mmCIF file of C-alpha atoms in Angstrom:
data_model
loop_
_atom_site.group_PDB
_atom_site.id
_atom_site.type_symbol
_atom_site.label_atom_id
_atom_site.label_comp_id
_atom_site.label_asym_id
_atom_site.label_seq_id
_atom_site.Cartn_x
_atom_site.Cartn_y
_atom_site.Cartn_z
ATOM 1 C CA ALA A 80 -0.533 -61.359 -84.115
ATOM 2 C CA GLU A 81 1.220 -60.361 -87.317
ATOM 3 C CA GLU A 82 0.134 -59.375 -90.796
ATOM 4 C CA HIS A 83 1.515 -60.499 -94.162
ATOM 5 C CA THR A 84 0.592 -60.327 -97.793
ATOM 6 C CA VAL A 85 -0.704 -63.458 -99.489
ATOM 7 C CA ALA A 86 2.558 -63.613 -101.461
ATOM 8 C CA GLU A 87 4.623 -63.533 -98.250
ATOM 9 C CA PHE A 88 2.449 -66.226 -96.678
ATOM 10 C CA VAL A 89 2.773 -68.518 -99.698
ATOM 11 C CA GLU A 90 6.531 -67.972 -99.792
ATOM 12 C CA PHE A 91 6.835 -68.774 -96.083
ATOM 13 C CA CYS A 92 4.780 -71.950 -96.466
ATOM 14 C CA LEU A 93 6.828 -73.132 -99.434
ATOM 15 C CA ASN A 94 10.350 -71.917 -98.721
ATOM 16 C CA GLY A 95 10.404 -70.691 -95.146
ATOM 17 C CA ARG A 96 12.124 -67.504 -94.032
ATOM 18 C CA THR A 97 13.446 -65.736 -97.097
ATOM 19 C CA GLN A 98 13.678 -62.143 -98.316
ATOM 20 C CA LYS A 99 10.401 -62.678 -100.181
ATOM 21 C CA SER A 100 8.519 -63.956 -97.112
ATOM 22 C CA GLY A 101 9.082 -60.806 -95.087
ATOM 23 C CA GLU A 102 9.869 -60.681 -91.370
ATOM 24 C CA TRP A 103 8.058 -63.216 -89.173
ATOM 25 C CA THR A 104 7.890 -62.927 -85.387
ATOM 26 C CA SER A 105 6.350 -66.378 -84.874
ATOM 27 C CA LYS A 106 8.547 -69.343 -83.956
ATOM 28 C CA GLY A 107 7.652 -71.468 -86.975
ATOM 29 C CA VAL A 108 10.170 -72.051 -89.758
ATOM 30 C CA GLY A 109 7.661 -72.578 -92.569
ATOM 31 C CA LYS A 110 8.520 -74.912 -95.471
ATOM 32 C CA TYR A 111 5.431 -76.943 -94.634
ATOM 33 C CA LEU A 112 5.430 -78.877 -97.918
ATOM 34 C CA GLU A 113 9.123 -79.770 -97.775
ATOM 35 C CA GLY A 114 9.754 -83.384 -98.745
ATOM 36 C CA GLY A 115 6.296 -83.871 -100.198
ATOM 37 C CA LYS A 116 3.592 -86.179 -98.931
ATOM 38 C CA GLU A 117 6.095 -88.966 -98.215
ATOM 39 C CA ALA A 118 7.841 -86.760 -95.628
ATOM 40 C CA GLY A 119 4.593 -85.559 -94.094
ATOM 41 C CA GLY A 120 4.543 -82.226 -95.892
ATOM 42 C CA GLN A 121 1.051 -80.794 -95.787
ATOM 43 C CA LEU A 122 -1.169 -77.791 -95.186
ATOM 44 C CA VAL A 123 -4.608 -78.027 -93.586
ATOM 45 C CA ASP A 124 -7.343 -75.791 -94.981
ATOM 46 C CA GLN A 125 -9.186 -74.945 -91.788
ATOM 47 C CA ARG A 126 -11.872 -72.395 -91.019
ATOM 48 C CA PHE A 127 -10.739 -69.568 -88.755
ATOM 49 C CA CYS A 128 -12.935 -69.217 -85.673
ATOM 50 C CA PRO A 129 -12.557 -65.727 -84.176
ATOM 51 C CA ARG A 130 -13.878 -66.912 -80.810
ATOM 52 C CA ILE A 131 -10.549 -68.686 -80.304
ATOM 53 C CA VAL A 132 -9.654 -65.563 -78.286
ATOM 54 C CA GLU A 133 -12.095 -66.888 -75.648
ATOM 55 C CA GLY A 134 -10.120 -70.108 -75.506
ATOM 56 C CA GLU A 135 -10.531 -73.682 -76.630
ATOM 57 C CA LEU A 136 -11.650 -76.827 -74.838
ATOM 58 C CA ARG A 137 -9.264 -79.746 -74.699
ATOM 59 C CA TYR A 138 -10.935 -83.103 -74.080
ATOM 60 C CA ASN A 139 -8.476 -85.584 -72.571
ATOM 61 C CA CYS A 140 -9.446 -89.162 -73.319
ATOM 62 C CA VAL A 141 -8.142 -92.593 -72.419
ATOM 63 C CA ALA A 142 -9.401 -94.645 -75.353
ATOM 64 C CA ASP A 143 -13.173 -94.077 -75.382
ATOM 65 C CA GLU A 144 -13.375 -92.583 -71.878
ATOM 66 C CA LEU A 145 -13.257 -88.854 -71.185
ATOM 67 C CA VAL A 146 -11.139 -88.182 -68.092
ATOM 68 C CA GLY A 147 -10.979 -84.403 -68.017
ATOM 69 C CA ILE A 148 -11.587 -81.105 -69.793
ATOM 70 C CA ILE A 149 -9.184 -78.178 -69.934
ATOM 71 C CA HIS A 150 -10.230 -74.664 -70.913
ATOM 72 C CA LYS A 151 -7.160 -73.110 -72.512
ATOM 73 C CA LYS A 152 -7.427 -69.337 -72.850
ATOM 74 C CA PRO A 153 -4.768 -67.489 -74.870
ATOM 75 C CA LYS A 154 -2.804 -64.663 -73.343
ATOM 76 C CA GLU A 155 -4.586 -61.332 -73.755
ATOM 77 C CA GLY A 156 -4.207 -60.224 -77.370
ATOM 78 C CA GLY A 157 -3.114 -63.657 -78.611
ATOM 79 C CA ILE A 158 -4.794 -66.564 -80.357
ATOM 80 C CA SER A 159 -2.479 -69.405 -79.309
ATOM 81 C CA ALA A 160 -3.183 -71.352 -76.130
ATOM 82 C CA VAL A 161 -0.053 -73.493 -76.324
ATOM 83 C CA GLY A 162 1.635 -74.050 -72.973
ATOM 84 C CA GLY A 163 4.435 -71.613 -72.177
ATOM 85 C CA THR A 164 2.850 -68.697 -74.091
ATOM 86 C CA GLY A 165 1.134 -67.108 -71.119
ATOM 87 C CA SER A 166 -2.131 -68.914 -71.725
ATOM 88 C CA ILE A 167 -4.404 -69.662 -68.760
ATOM 89 C CA TYR A 168 -5.530 -73.240 -68.066
ATOM 90 C CA THR A 169 -8.684 -74.068 -66.097
ATOM 91 C CA PHE A 170 -9.353 -77.730 -65.275
ATOM 92 C CA TYR A 171 -12.762 -79.396 -65.199
ATOM 93 C CA GLY A 172 -13.971 -82.918 -64.564
ATOM 94 C CA PRO A 173 -15.500 -85.028 -67.365
ATOM 95 C CA ASP A 174 -19.030 -84.330 -66.102
ATOM 96 C CA GLU A 175 -18.794 -80.520 -66.078
ATOM 97 C CA PRO A 176 -22.396 -79.257 -66.581
ATOM 98 C CA LYS A 177 -21.480 -76.166 -68.618
ATOM 99 C CA PHE A 178 -20.069 -78.402 -71.385
ATOM 100 C CA ALA A 179 -22.701 -81.147 -71.110
ATOM 101 C CA ASN A 180 -24.147 -80.630 -74.601
ATOM 102 C CA LEU A 181 -20.765 -80.812 -76.335
ATOM 103 C CA THR A 182 -19.676 -83.785 -74.208
ATOM 104 C CA GLN A 183 -22.863 -85.719 -74.926
ATOM 105 C CA ASN A 184 -22.672 -85.133 -78.673
ATOM 106 C CA PHE A 185 -18.983 -85.986 -78.846
ATOM 107 C CA LEU A 186 -19.071 -89.188 -76.813
ATOM 108 C CA LYS A 187 -22.456 -90.585 -77.818
ATOM 109 C CA ARG A 188 -22.840 -89.395 -81.402
ATOM 110 C CA ASP A 189 -19.488 -88.519 -82.965
ATOM 111 C CA LEU A 190 -16.806 -90.628 -81.295
ATOM 112 C CA GLU A 191 -17.601 -93.834 -83.191
ATOM 113 C CA LYS A 192 -17.257 -91.933 -86.478
ATOM 114 C CA VAL A 193 -13.771 -90.528 -85.858
ATOM 115 C CA MET A 194 -11.575 -93.488 -86.844
ATOM 116 C CA PRO A 195 -13.616 -94.428 -89.976
ATOM 117 C CA ALA A 196 -13.520 -90.778 -91.097
ATOM 118 C CA LEU A 197 -9.722 -90.919 -90.918
ATOM 119 C CA GLY A 198 -9.568 -94.131 -92.962
ATOM 120 C CA LEU A 199 -8.669 -96.127 -89.840
ATOM 121 C CA ALA A 200 -11.901 -98.022 -89.250
ATOM 122 C CA GLU A 201 -10.052 -101.225 -88.282
ATOM 123 C CA GLU A 202 -7.780 -99.499 -85.771
ATOM 124 C CA PRO A 203 -8.660 -98.919 -82.102
ATOM 125 C CA ILE A 204 -9.220 -95.456 -80.667
ATOM 126 C CA PRO A 205 -5.840 -94.130 -79.415
ATOM 127 C CA LEU A 206 -4.944 -95.045 -75.869
ATOM 128 C CA TRP A 207 -4.132 -91.486 -74.697
ATOM 129 C CA TRP A 208 -5.306 -88.663 -76.904
ATOM 130 C CA THR A 209 -6.894 -85.240 -76.983
ATOM 131 C CA THR A 210 -9.412 -83.295 -79.023
ATOM 132 C CA ASP A 211 -9.342 -79.491 -79.101
ATOM 133 C CA PHE A 212 -12.686 -77.764 -79.699
ATOM 134 C CA ILE A 213 -13.244 -74.147 -80.757
ATOM 135 C CA CYS A 214 -16.716 -72.587 -80.600
ATOM 136 C CA SER A 215 -17.802 -71.485 -84.084
ATOM 137 C CA SER A 216 -21.238 -70.094 -83.159
ATOM 138 C CA PRO A 217 -21.904 -66.352 -82.874
ATOM 139 C CA GLU A 218 -21.686 -64.827 -79.405
ATOM 140 C CA GLY A 219 -24.975 -65.109 -77.551
ATOM 141 C CA THR A 220 -25.884 -68.529 -78.974
ATOM 142 C CA ALA A 221 -27.621 -70.725 -76.408
ATOM 143 C CA ALA A 222 -25.359 -73.482 -75.043
ATOM 144 C CA GLU A 223 -27.611 -76.225 -76.403
ATOM 145 C CA ASP A 224 -27.361 -74.726 -79.908
ATOM 146 C CA GLU A 225 -23.627 -74.038 -80.000
ATOM 147 C CA LYS A 226 -21.533 -75.558 -82.769
ATOM 148 C CA TRP A 227 -17.967 -76.619 -82.038
ATOM 149 C CA ILE A 228 -15.194 -77.260 -84.549
ATOM 150 C CA VAL A 229 -12.314 -79.651 -83.939
ATOM 151 C CA GLY A 230 -9.098 -77.700 -84.283
ATOM 152 C CA GLU A 231 -6.829 -80.663 -83.612
ATOM 153 C CA PHE A 232 -6.644 -84.313 -82.677
ATOM 154 C CA ASN A 233 -3.418 -85.259 -80.906
ATOM 155 C CA CYS A 234 -2.205 -88.747 -80.043
ATOM 156 C CA SER A 235 1.513 -88.423 -80.768
ATOM 157 C CA CYS A 236 2.844 -86.060 -78.101
ATOM 158 C CA VAL A 237 0.201 -85.758 -75.413
ATOM 159 C CA GLY A 238 1.421 -84.708 -72.009
ATOM 160 C CA ILE A 239 -0.356 -85.201 -68.691
ATOM 161 C CA SER A 240 -1.245 -81.699 -67.531
ATOM 162 C CA LYS A 241 -1.400 -82.783 -63.911
ATOM 163 C CA CYS A 242 2.368 -83.334 -64.154
ATOM 164 C CA LEU A 243 3.238 -79.858 -65.465
ATOM 165 C CA ALA A 244 4.936 -79.017 -62.173
ATOM 166 C CA ALA A 245 7.701 -81.469 -63.165
ATOM 167 C CA TYR A 246 8.275 -79.688 -66.494
ATOM 168 C CA CYS A 247 11.788 -78.228 -66.700
ATOM 169 C CA LYS A 248 11.911 -74.858 -68.454
ATOM 170 C CA ASP A 249 13.908 -71.634 -68.247
ATOM 171 C CA ASP A 250 12.286 -70.476 -65.017
ATOM 172 C CA THR A 251 12.104 -73.966 -63.415
ATOM 173 C CA PRO A 252 15.349 -75.684 -64.464
ATOM 174 C CA THR A 253 15.402 -78.067 -61.487
ATOM 175 C CA ALA A 254 11.749 -79.152 -61.626
ATOM 176 C CA SER A 255 11.159 -82.831 -60.894
ATOM 177 C CA VAL A 256 8.438 -85.350 -60.118
ATOM 178 C CA ASP A 257 8.768 -84.321 -56.461
ATOM 179 C CA ASP A 258 7.219 -80.958 -57.349
ATOM 180 C CA ILE A 259 3.898 -82.541 -58.324
ATOM 181 C CA SER A 260 1.302 -82.114 -55.584
ATOM 182 C CA ALA A 261 -0.143 -85.203 -53.934
ATOM 183 C CA GLU A 262 -3.568 -84.393 -55.371
ATOM 184 C CA ASP A 263 -2.255 -84.042 -58.924
ATOM 185 C CA MET A 264 -0.106 -87.159 -58.579
ATOM 186 C CA LYS A 265 -3.144 -89.149 -57.482
ATOM 187 C CA GLU A 266 -5.059 -87.992 -60.552
ATOM 188 C CA ALA A 267 -2.116 -88.731 -62.864
ATOM 189 C CA MET A 268 -1.889 -92.242 -61.413
ATOM 190 C CA ARG A 269 -5.600 -92.695 -62.058
ATOM 191 C CA TYR A 270 -4.966 -91.858 -65.711
ATOM 192 C CA GLY A 271 -2.097 -94.351 -65.811
ATOM 193 C CA ASP A 272 -4.117 -97.134 -64.230
ATOM 194 C CA LEU A 273 -6.972 -96.533 -66.649
ATOM 195 C CA MET A 274 -4.558 -96.573 -69.600
ATOM 196 C CA GLY A 275 -3.306 -99.975 -68.486
ATOM 197 C CA LYS A 276 -6.834 -101.347 -68.252
ATOM 198 C CA LYS A 277 -7.808 -99.958 -71.660
ATOM 199 C CA ALA A 278 -4.572 -101.285 -73.192
ATOM 200 C CA LEU A 279 -5.375 -104.790 -71.947
ATOM 201 C CA ASP A 280 -8.867 -104.497 -73.412
ATOM 202 C CA ILE A 281 -7.403 -103.515 -76.784
ATOM 203 C CA LEU A 282 -4.986 -106.460 -76.711
ATOM 204 C CA GLU A 283 -7.749 -108.899 -75.799
ATOM 205 C CA LYS A 284 -9.908 -107.680 -78.662
ATOM 206 C CA ALA A 285 -6.966 -108.026 -81.066
ATOM 207 C CA LYS A 286 -6.684 -111.726 -80.207
ATOM 208 C CA LYS A 287 -10.219 -112.448 -81.367
#
């Protein structure tokens, strides 16, 4: 975590790392509005949920079907659960009882509202995508009464966590598909097969 004045934050967002923005230890380069709307420049005004330190829940979906849930807990003292930052990942199946209330509300009540809310009512749900949830309720709230906020939808660069063993990085420069366990490979293939089926369904619907 790092602290900055409002002036430094605004300068970083607009112009990146300059003398006026102070010293930043994060990896970002700032300049989030560079190029304007046409270039994708934007800032999202999003509520901060302090319980992010307990982790977030990533719902992995193939179109409208939930295939798995990942609890991503930041490294002690951090608030980012991005892979490679020391965060701890715990994997659950789509029917995990402890998240039943959130799962039910998301799939049965909210899912059909997502694309219209984004101005994409005529487009299909993405083929392979994720939703990250952060609990916004006070500690001690009963599970059935908890409120969860979506921190991010991702359908542009979604990896398959079961294949992380094949991820080449500084400490595993020779990692390959052969490093994926048979169990994880079987699950990854299940995802792939389901994606193919859902893709065919989308194409068939588009013909009508």
